[in-house]
XYZ file of C-alpha atoms in Angstrom:
571
model
C 65.098 -110.652 43.889
C 67.260 -107.626 44.687
C 69.557 -105.791 42.331
C 72.482 -106.869 44.472
C 71.691 -110.510 43.751
C 72.193 -109.799 40.065
C 75.708 -108.443 40.433
C 78.720 -110.672 39.923
C 78.639 -114.018 38.214
C 77.004 -114.350 34.780
C 73.429 -115.582 34.949
C 72.293 -118.587 32.892
C 68.596 -119.324 32.589
C 67.667 -123.028 32.364
C 64.039 -123.427 31.294
C 62.708 -126.761 32.564
C 65.577 -126.907 35.079
C 63.444 -128.987 37.455
C 62.896 -131.710 34.852
C 64.763 -135.004 34.367
C 67.373 -133.569 32.022
C 67.112 -129.934 33.049
C 68.066 -130.693 36.625
C 71.122 -132.604 35.475
C 72.140 -129.603 33.395
C 71.684 -127.350 36.429
C 73.822 -129.680 38.492
C 76.509 -129.658 35.778
C 76.503 -125.853 35.643
C 76.757 -125.652 39.431
C 79.622 -128.152 39.516
C 81.617 -126.944 36.542
C 81.102 -123.169 36.138
C 81.028 -120.044 38.298
C 77.745 -118.806 36.847
C 74.532 -118.133 38.696
C 71.924 -120.627 37.523
C 68.311 -119.481 37.267
C 65.811 -122.331 37.109
C 62.669 -121.362 35.197
C 59.347 -123.180 34.957
C 55.606 -122.714 35.148
C 55.573 -124.388 38.569
C 57.494 -121.986 40.801
C 57.294 -124.210 43.859
C 58.913 -127.069 42.016
C 61.637 -124.809 40.578
C 62.360 -123.395 44.071
C 62.601 -126.879 45.577
C 65.062 -127.942 42.876
C 67.086 -124.737 43.365
C 67.346 -125.347 47.111
C 68.385 -128.989 46.647
C 71.111 -128.171 44.125
C 72.332 -125.283 46.279
C 72.687 -127.629 49.274
C 74.733 -130.053 47.133
C 76.969 -127.239 45.853
C 77.691 -124.807 48.684
C 78.775 -121.404 47.548
C 76.915 -121.597 44.234
C 73.926 -119.304 43.655
C 70.876 -121.144 42.350
C 67.694 -119.159 41.851
C 64.189 -119.857 40.614
C 61.629 -117.849 38.622
C 58.228 -118.563 37.174
C 58.237 -118.548 33.364
C 55.899 -119.976 30.737
C 58.230 -120.547 27.758
C 55.295 -120.604 25.346
C 54.497 -116.969 26.305
C 58.001 -115.649 26.897
C 58.730 -112.110 25.721
C 61.949 -110.217 25.202
C 61.317 -107.638 27.926
C 60.787 -110.250 30.619
C 64.024 -111.947 29.598
C 65.973 -108.677 29.557
C 64.757 -107.923 33.086
C 66.520 -111.024 34.336
C 69.932 -109.700 33.176
C 71.030 -113.010 31.659
C 74.130 -114.178 29.854
C 72.248 -116.890 27.992
C 69.248 -119.233 27.876
C 69.041 -122.979 27.639
C 65.685 -124.651 27.009
C 65.635 -128.150 28.522
C 61.843 -128.414 28.542
C 60.295 -128.259 25.102
C 57.839 -129.573 23.983
C 59.645 -130.194 20.696
C 57.655 -133.089 19.220
C 54.355 -131.205 19.045
C 52.820 -127.983 20.177
C 51.083 -129.801 23.035
C 50.381 -126.509 24.836
C 49.459 -124.767 21.623
C 51.076 -121.707 20.179
C 54.511 -121.156 18.635
C 57.043 -123.913 19.466
C 59.861 -121.399 18.802
C 58.431 -118.654 21.067
C 61.259 -118.875 23.612
C 63.969 -118.873 20.944
C 62.343 -115.867 19.227
C 62.147 -113.996 22.540
C 65.809 -114.796 23.325
C 66.895 -113.475 19.911
C 64.807 -110.345 20.312
C 66.383 -109.788 23.755
C 69.882 -110.168 22.231
C 70.677 -113.305 24.256
C 72.435 -116.504 23.079
C 70.058 -119.452 23.070
C 70.388 -123.244 22.993
C 67.996 -126.153 23.485
C 68.136 -129.877 23.960
C 65.641 -130.613 21.151
C 65.873 -134.006 19.463
C 62.685 -133.752 17.463
C 63.196 -133.974 13.716
C 60.561 -131.419 12.638
C 61.476 -128.906 15.336
C 65.187 -128.939 14.378
C 64.367 -128.871 10.653
C 62.256 -125.739 11.084
C 64.682 -123.886 13.356
C 66.757 -122.220 10.557
C 63.709 -120.033 9.892
C 65.042 -117.940 12.784
C 68.442 -117.463 11.162
C 67.807 -114.019 9.631
C 66.563 -112.621 12.917
C 69.464 -114.107 14.847
C 72.008 -112.633 12.385
C 70.337 -109.255 12.539
C 70.472 -109.345 16.337
C 74.078 -110.576 16.300
C 73.379 -113.596 18.521
C 73.812 -117.343 18.267
C 70.749 -119.586 18.536
C 71.413 -123.342 18.375
C 68.982 -126.212 18.529
C 69.767 -129.849 19.275
C 72.556 -129.238 21.774
C 72.121 -132.748 23.024
C 72.920 -136.372 22.176
C 71.482 -135.835 18.699
C 72.505 -133.994 16.663
C 75.280 -132.232 18.626
C 77.126 -135.228 20.097
C 76.573 -137.626 17.206
C 77.898 -135.086 14.650
C 80.870 -134.168 16.810
C 81.766 -137.862 16.995
C 81.457 -138.294 13.225
C 83.559 -135.217 12.552
C 86.296 -136.813 14.675
C 85.971 -140.349 13.210
C 85.983 -139.227 9.557
C 88.624 -136.476 9.753
C 90.832 -136.806 6.661
C 88.591 -139.367 4.911
C 87.908 -139.131 1.187
C 84.464 -140.678 1.453
C 81.863 -141.664 4.020
C 79.666 -144.454 2.668
C 77.551 -145.520 5.611
C 76.680 -144.159 9.057
C 74.851 -145.809 11.917
C 74.059 -144.438 15.349
C 72.415 -146.373 18.177
C 71.482 -145.346 21.701
C 70.362 -147.749 24.410
C 69.747 -146.454 27.947
C 69.584 -148.649 31.003
C 66.097 -149.716 32.083
C 66.438 -147.812 35.363
C 67.100 -144.499 33.631
C 64.358 -141.925 34.341
C 61.483 -141.948 31.854
C 59.237 -138.909 31.889
C 56.014 -138.298 30.037
C 57.748 -136.133 27.460
C 60.208 -138.921 26.588
C 57.351 -141.425 26.267
C 55.402 -139.021 24.084
C 58.441 -138.495 21.883
C 58.759 -142.273 21.257
C 55.056 -142.901 20.708
C 54.768 -139.961 18.314
C 56.564 -141.958 15.602
C 56.172 -145.625 16.640
C 54.529 -147.442 13.703
C 54.260 -144.275 11.632
C 56.256 -143.823 8.397
C 59.776 -142.436 8.969
C 61.821 -141.145 6.045
C 65.232 -142.868 5.921
C 68.198 -142.560 3.533
C 69.092 -146.177 2.559
C 71.011 -147.516 -0.429
C 71.305 -144.037 -1.922
C 67.570 -143.260 -1.904
C 64.897 -142.023 0.458
C 62.417 -144.593 1.627
C 59.669 -144.733 4.242
C 60.049 -147.306 7.008
C 57.838 -147.808 10.090
C 59.043 -146.022 13.245
C 60.373 -148.572 15.756
C 60.957 -150.911 12.789
C 64.256 -152.067 11.228
C 64.793 -153.941 14.479
C 68.145 -155.570 15.053
C 70.854 -155.911 17.690
C 73.607 -153.418 18.342
C 76.794 -154.550 20.079
C 78.325 -152.187 22.644
C 81.446 -153.532 24.385
C 80.665 -153.782 28.057
C 76.921 -153.888 27.565
C 76.546 -156.764 25.094
C 74.025 -156.884 22.250
C 70.797 -154.999 22.762
C 67.755 -154.636 20.563
C 67.472 -151.342 18.689
C 64.860 -149.942 16.305
C 64.418 -147.029 13.962
C 63.664 -143.731 15.712
C 62.802 -140.310 14.328
C 65.697 -137.890 14.958
C 67.185 -134.792 13.334
C 70.233 -136.798 12.231
C 68.115 -138.614 9.608
C 68.025 -135.284 7.723
C 71.283 -133.704 8.835
C 73.724 -136.552 8.226
C 72.901 -137.171 4.521
C 73.375 -133.445 3.993
C 76.647 -133.111 5.909
C 78.043 -136.334 4.422
C 76.718 -136.296 0.845
C 78.614 -139.433 -0.276
C 76.872 -141.588 2.337
C 74.488 -144.109 0.824
C 72.949 -145.296 4.115
C 72.231 -143.419 7.349
C 70.469 -145.118 10.244
C 69.640 -143.887 13.738
C 68.139 -146.412 16.078
C 67.352 -146.584 19.793
C 66.597 -149.458 22.134
C 65.181 -150.445 25.458
C 67.404 -152.604 27.626
C 64.657 -155.145 28.423
C 63.945 -157.188 25.343
C 60.355 -157.791 26.456
C 59.622 -154.073 26.657
C 61.328 -153.369 23.352
C 59.404 -156.084 21.516
C 56.214 -155.124 23.375
C 56.442 -151.642 21.915
C 57.118 -153.120 18.491
C 53.964 -155.257 18.783
C 51.951 -152.297 20.059
C 53.018 -150.320 16.959
C 51.491 -152.869 14.565
C 47.967 -151.316 14.629
C 49.560 -148.010 13.583
C 51.522 -149.725 10.783
C 48.287 -151.323 9.594
C 46.522 -147.914 9.813
C 44.061 -149.203 12.368
C 45.227 -146.429 14.710
C 46.577 -143.016 13.683
C 49.124 -142.943 16.491
C 50.029 -144.350 19.892
C 50.455 -140.835 21.325
C 47.141 -140.837 23.284
C 48.423 -143.922 25.169
C 51.506 -142.205 26.540
C 50.359 -142.230 30.204
C 49.268 -145.917 30.194
C 52.560 -146.907 28.533
C 54.486 -144.915 31.141
C 52.635 -146.717 33.939
C 53.423 -150.099 32.389
C 57.105 -149.193 32.044
C 57.055 -148.095 35.688
C 56.044 -151.590 36.802
C 59.426 -152.981 35.702
C 61.656 -149.988 36.372
C 63.616 -151.967 39.003
C 64.590 -154.637 36.536
C 67.567 -154.460 34.206
C 70.408 -152.073 35.013
C 71.316 -148.397 35.206
C 74.019 -148.828 32.525
C 73.450 -147.269 29.134
C 75.458 -146.774 25.975
C 75.783 -145.244 22.542
C 77.592 -146.372 19.377
C 78.497 -144.348 16.298
C 79.906 -146.232 13.325
C 81.142 -144.921 9.982
C 82.511 -146.715 6.955
C 84.161 -145.353 3.833
C 87.609 -144.547 2.402
C 90.497 -142.934 4.266
C 92.793 -140.238 2.882
C 94.754 -142.818 0.901
C 91.644 -144.275 -0.701
C 91.752 -147.452 1.422
C 88.652 -149.023 3.003
C 88.152 -147.896 6.581
C 85.578 -148.424 9.303
C 85.658 -146.674 12.647
C 83.423 -147.071 15.687
C 83.030 -144.795 18.712
C 81.320 -146.242 21.755
C 80.163 -144.745 25.007
C 79.236 -146.635 28.155
C 77.719 -144.807 31.093
C 77.875 -146.545 34.468
C 75.818 -146.337 37.645
C 73.017 -144.106 36.421
C 75.202 -141.426 34.791
C 73.662 -142.022 31.321
C 70.956 -139.324 31.684
C 73.727 -136.715 32.051
C 74.894 -137.419 28.480
C 72.125 -135.441 26.694
C 73.011 -132.321 28.771
C 76.784 -132.329 28.102
C 76.779 -130.573 24.709
C 74.608 -127.776 26.176
C 77.012 -127.539 29.108
C 79.953 -127.253 26.684
C 78.072 -124.514 24.810
C 77.457 -122.522 28.008
C 81.137 -122.775 28.786
C 81.797 -121.358 25.290
C 79.413 -118.475 25.977
C 81.225 -117.660 29.204
C 84.874 -118.274 28.169
C 84.869 -117.778 24.364
C 85.702 -117.715 21.621
C 82.364 -116.129 20.615
C 80.032 -118.118 18.413
C 79.091 -116.703 15.016
C 75.607 -115.206 14.879
C 72.796 -117.184 13.271
C 70.251 -119.887 14.005
C 70.512 -123.572 13.133
C 71.318 -127.083 14.371
C 74.192 -127.472 16.822
C 76.494 -129.246 14.373
C 79.997 -128.326 13.279
C 80.129 -126.041 16.319
C 81.461 -128.134 19.222
C 84.591 -130.258 18.989
C 84.211 -133.725 20.504
C 87.017 -132.917 22.930
C 84.901 -130.126 24.457
C 81.981 -132.520 25.070
C 84.164 -135.372 26.333
C 85.818 -132.951 28.776
C 82.405 -132.560 30.452
C 82.218 -136.371 30.841
C 85.244 -136.354 33.161
C 83.088 -135.783 36.262
C 80.937 -138.768 35.489
C 81.341 -142.522 35.212
C 81.332 -142.364 31.455
C 83.993 -143.933 29.215
C 84.421 -143.734 25.480
C 86.527 -145.808 23.044
C 87.359 -145.691 19.364
C 88.085 -148.800 17.279
C 88.911 -149.249 13.602
C 87.886 -152.343 11.633
C 88.577 -153.793 8.238
C 85.974 -154.871 5.658
C 83.749 -157.837 6.552
C 85.352 -160.505 4.360
C 88.860 -159.334 5.241
C 88.019 -160.051 8.893
C 86.302 -163.337 8.053
C 89.120 -164.744 5.862
C 92.193 -163.324 7.565
C 95.422 -163.993 5.629
C 93.501 -165.971 2.982
C 91.822 -162.761 1.837
C 95.100 -161.631 0.204
C 95.322 -164.895 -1.791
C 92.039 -164.329 -3.684
C 91.920 -162.874 -7.207
C 92.034 -159.090 -7.390
C 88.454 -158.656 -8.775
C 87.074 -160.471 -5.730
C 89.253 -158.446 -3.347
C 88.022 -155.270 -5.050
C 84.434 -156.257 -4.292
C 84.862 -157.641 -0.787
C 87.671 -155.375 0.355
C 86.234 -152.010 -0.435
C 84.682 -151.482 2.972
C 82.312 -148.795 1.680
C 79.219 -148.880 -0.483
C 79.569 -150.425 -3.915
C 77.264 -151.005 -6.875
C 77.920 -153.704 -9.471
C 76.087 -154.343 -12.737
C 76.051 -157.309 -15.076
C 73.965 -160.109 -16.609
C 72.699 -163.439 -15.338
C 70.822 -166.635 -16.214
C 68.194 -167.782 -13.721
C 66.731 -171.285 -13.418
C 63.819 -171.981 -11.087
C 62.640 -175.246 -9.539
C 59.156 -176.564 -10.239
C 58.242 -178.323 -6.959
C 55.422 -176.504 -5.083
C 57.619 -176.207 -1.934
C 60.447 -174.827 -4.028
C 58.153 -172.230 -5.626
C 56.867 -171.238 -2.208
C 60.353 -170.865 -0.768
C 61.476 -168.797 -3.754
C 58.468 -166.520 -3.382
C 59.034 -166.003 0.354
C 62.675 -165.032 -0.119
C 62.008 -163.013 -3.256
C 64.225 -164.969 -5.645
C 63.943 -163.826 -9.302
C 61.914 -165.663 -11.925
C 63.590 -167.789 -14.563
C 65.195 -165.963 -17.448
C 68.229 -165.748 -19.721
C 70.517 -162.706 -20.070
C 68.720 -160.922 -17.224
C 70.156 -157.488 -16.225
C 71.545 -157.577 -12.693
C 72.384 -154.830 -10.210
C 73.975 -155.646 -6.867
C 74.453 -153.007 -4.165
C 76.677 -153.751 -1.167
C 76.183 -151.322 1.722
C 78.018 -151.500 5.074
C 75.718 -151.982 8.061
C 77.006 -152.146 11.652
C 79.412 -155.119 11.759
C 78.310 -156.469 8.385
C 76.957 -155.699 4.916
C 73.555 -155.448 3.260
C 73.405 -157.029 -0.190
C 70.553 -155.866 -2.415
C 70.270 -157.923 -5.589
C 68.015 -156.779 -8.427
C 67.337 -159.139 -11.332
C 65.304 -157.198 -13.877
C 62.362 -155.871 -11.899
C 62.667 -158.339 -9.002
C 64.830 -157.455 -5.987
C 65.696 -159.254 -2.758
C 67.894 -158.261 0.144
C 69.990 -160.046 2.756
C 72.364 -158.987 5.491
C 75.722 -160.649 6.131
C 77.657 -160.282 9.395
C 80.736 -161.748 11.010
C 80.117 -165.153 12.630
C 83.706 -166.066 13.532
C 86.881 -166.794 11.564
C 85.940 -168.345 8.228
C 82.217 -167.917 8.878
C 79.471 -165.449 8.020
C 75.794 -165.376 8.891
C 73.350 -164.345 6.166
C 69.904 -163.115 7.220
C 66.756 -163.066 5.118
C 64.352 -161.346 7.538
C 63.982 -163.684 10.596
C 65.760 -166.545 8.781
C 69.491 -166.765 9.509
C 71.827 -169.088 7.589
C 75.359 -169.847 8.802
C 77.891 -170.169 6.001
C 81.429 -171.491 5.871
C 83.659 -169.352 3.633
C 86.785 -171.148 2.399
C 88.902 -169.121 -0.046
C 91.830 -169.840 -2.351
C 93.644 -168.335 -5.342
C 90.732 -169.180 -7.643
C 87.965 -167.581 -5.537
C 85.737 -168.381 -2.567
C 82.837 -170.621 -1.658
C 79.898 -169.999 0.639
C 78.520 -173.302 1.935
C 75.545 -173.716 4.258
C 76.409 -175.142 7.703
C 73.230 -174.510 9.653
C 70.170 -172.330 10.005
C 67.713 -170.886 12.503
C 64.456 -168.962 12.648
C 64.952 -166.066 14.980
C 66.620 -167.530 18.063
C 65.389 -171.115 17.321
C 67.831 -173.539 15.671
C 66.297 -175.579 12.855
C 67.111 -179.190 11.923
C 70.292 -179.408 9.900
C 68.771 -182.202 7.776
C 66.124 -179.796 6.497
C 68.507 -176.911 5.834
C 68.817 -175.493 2.319
C 71.837 -176.917 0.456
C 74.030 -174.393 -1.338
C 77.656 -174.038 -2.313
C 77.749 -170.628 -3.892
C 80.965 -169.953 -5.808
C 82.632 -166.656 -6.602
C 85.474 -166.556 -9.135
C 86.812 -164.625 -12.113
C 85.750 -165.300 -15.720
C 87.929 -165.209 -18.827
C 87.199 -161.492 -19.253
C 88.466 -160.726 -15.756
C 84.985 -160.055 -14.405
C 83.482 -161.043 -11.018
C 81.665 -164.329 -11.668
C 78.942 -165.778 -9.424
C 77.301 -169.206 -9.409
C 74.590 -169.693 -6.746
C 72.514 -172.901 -6.621
C 69.961 -173.312 -3.814
C 68.212 -176.634 -3.106
C 65.852 -177.970 -0.454
C 66.019 -181.602 0.762
C 62.354 -182.324 0.053
C 61.838 -180.051 -2.940
C 65.003 -180.153 -4.980
C 66.115 -177.068 -6.884
C 64.736 -173.748 -5.600
C 66.810 -171.388 -7.770
C 70.092 -171.324 -9.611
C 71.449 -167.996 -10.760
C 74.835 -167.461 -12.376
C 76.475 -164.667 -14.313
C 78.964 -161.814 -14.114
C 79.285 -158.352 -12.534
C 81.549 -155.326 -12.877
C 81.778 -152.386 -10.444
C 79.891 -149.267 -11.370
C 82.160 -146.258 -11.764
C 82.468 -144.478 -8.419
C 81.805 -140.701 -8.248
C 85.024 -138.672 -8.219
C 83.866 -136.052 -5.681
C 85.744 -135.974 -2.397
C 83.996 -135.769 0.940
C 82.801 -132.277 1.759
C 80.953 -131.803 5.067
C 78.418 -129.025 5.060
C 76.297 -127.487 7.782
C 72.615 -127.347 6.870
């Protein structure tokens, strides 16, 4: 490399530029900027081959290659390359698979006085990155981690969706790539590192541990349909509850397009859940080979959905959804676009403030979406009303105000009251009550009900004394909701009038299998207002062969909501 080759365009180093995502970042830099791109990796021959291929596709652009072991990078070596910035697209972020300091490259960049960014999506790596903040501030440089789909893009979307809101009550993010998207060993290792292992999640206003690749459900993305998604370990699980402190539930899930692969991974994670295996990580290569056997099935169309629910600036319930659909194999470019927008900021300004931390609150969504213009990627934003307002239509406005206050809030709500519970005595009735988690018999039992938005529905958590059970309700058409108790789904008709509403069983199924209507539980739950103006509930449940299962009735009043307005913070 001659000195003359270093003169002219700013030089951007892309570590791992020959990898699945790194190469796409290199291609984006070559197509959208005037910089010289330097591809770095331990395998110089591979880096040189990638540089030559990208240069042929982009005549007039200078693409170079150097050998660099990021785990042993030092400031002097980086200074000698006369760079304008460094992007790490290689990792590893999930674990120090090669040994040593996972932040070695970032430390070397800071010591060399160079801006740094990476595509990390590993929760622990991003959480530990602010330890570099003091050094970055002293050096006067910006070092940002997670300049990728999560947390950079997801947070930029939420900042746009919730601008001007008073409260954010629930957030859900889901990503589902097409089956033909490239899957490297590092991606497989990332997934298997948490599958079946406990993942800390903020739900219903408290931290709880749930199995990785659990909480499986379906996410609807217009244009792609409904795909299975499951809980994954990402930095957003820590960052979003901090940036949106009023949120009571934050979920981040990912999915595989082929249901058989998705459920196969769920089944494979069971030995980890049962603590028969410590982790699936040693099986990364066999899993990758199995996935490769079906990589021609499915499609090359992927998507992402970000949904928030809460209260707008006027204190009215609001729900907003941002969706992304990537066509014809362009989905793998999405994780590189925030980093590309950052490089553009390095080159064109305004300068970023010095310091080290997650790439949140830094990039406006418009800057990232501008990088999508070269690809077959489209995004949409939709706003929805609360679940029962959508279900009931004009009839919603006819209901008593206490019911509208409960079902029309749109955000999270906690109600407290008292109830009387009667239980059936038939053995089948007792078994059914135990399986669902219905409360034992009792008089004047304290009741707490939490309603939390969840995707296109609501999660109802009912606590009678010490016994709690949970169900999820979602839209099933005009005048209809579907209530799920685990794999059991019950379809309910919801007529409403000026006195209240009724939820009457119409049918049921176990998973995808419809069950005989004649054996369905019989229930006509009634919601109304009592003489004191309180929300009144009356819920009898019977089985055809067993008679009464449970009958609980009582009253509820909303818990006082906190007065604090939404204040987003950067961790």
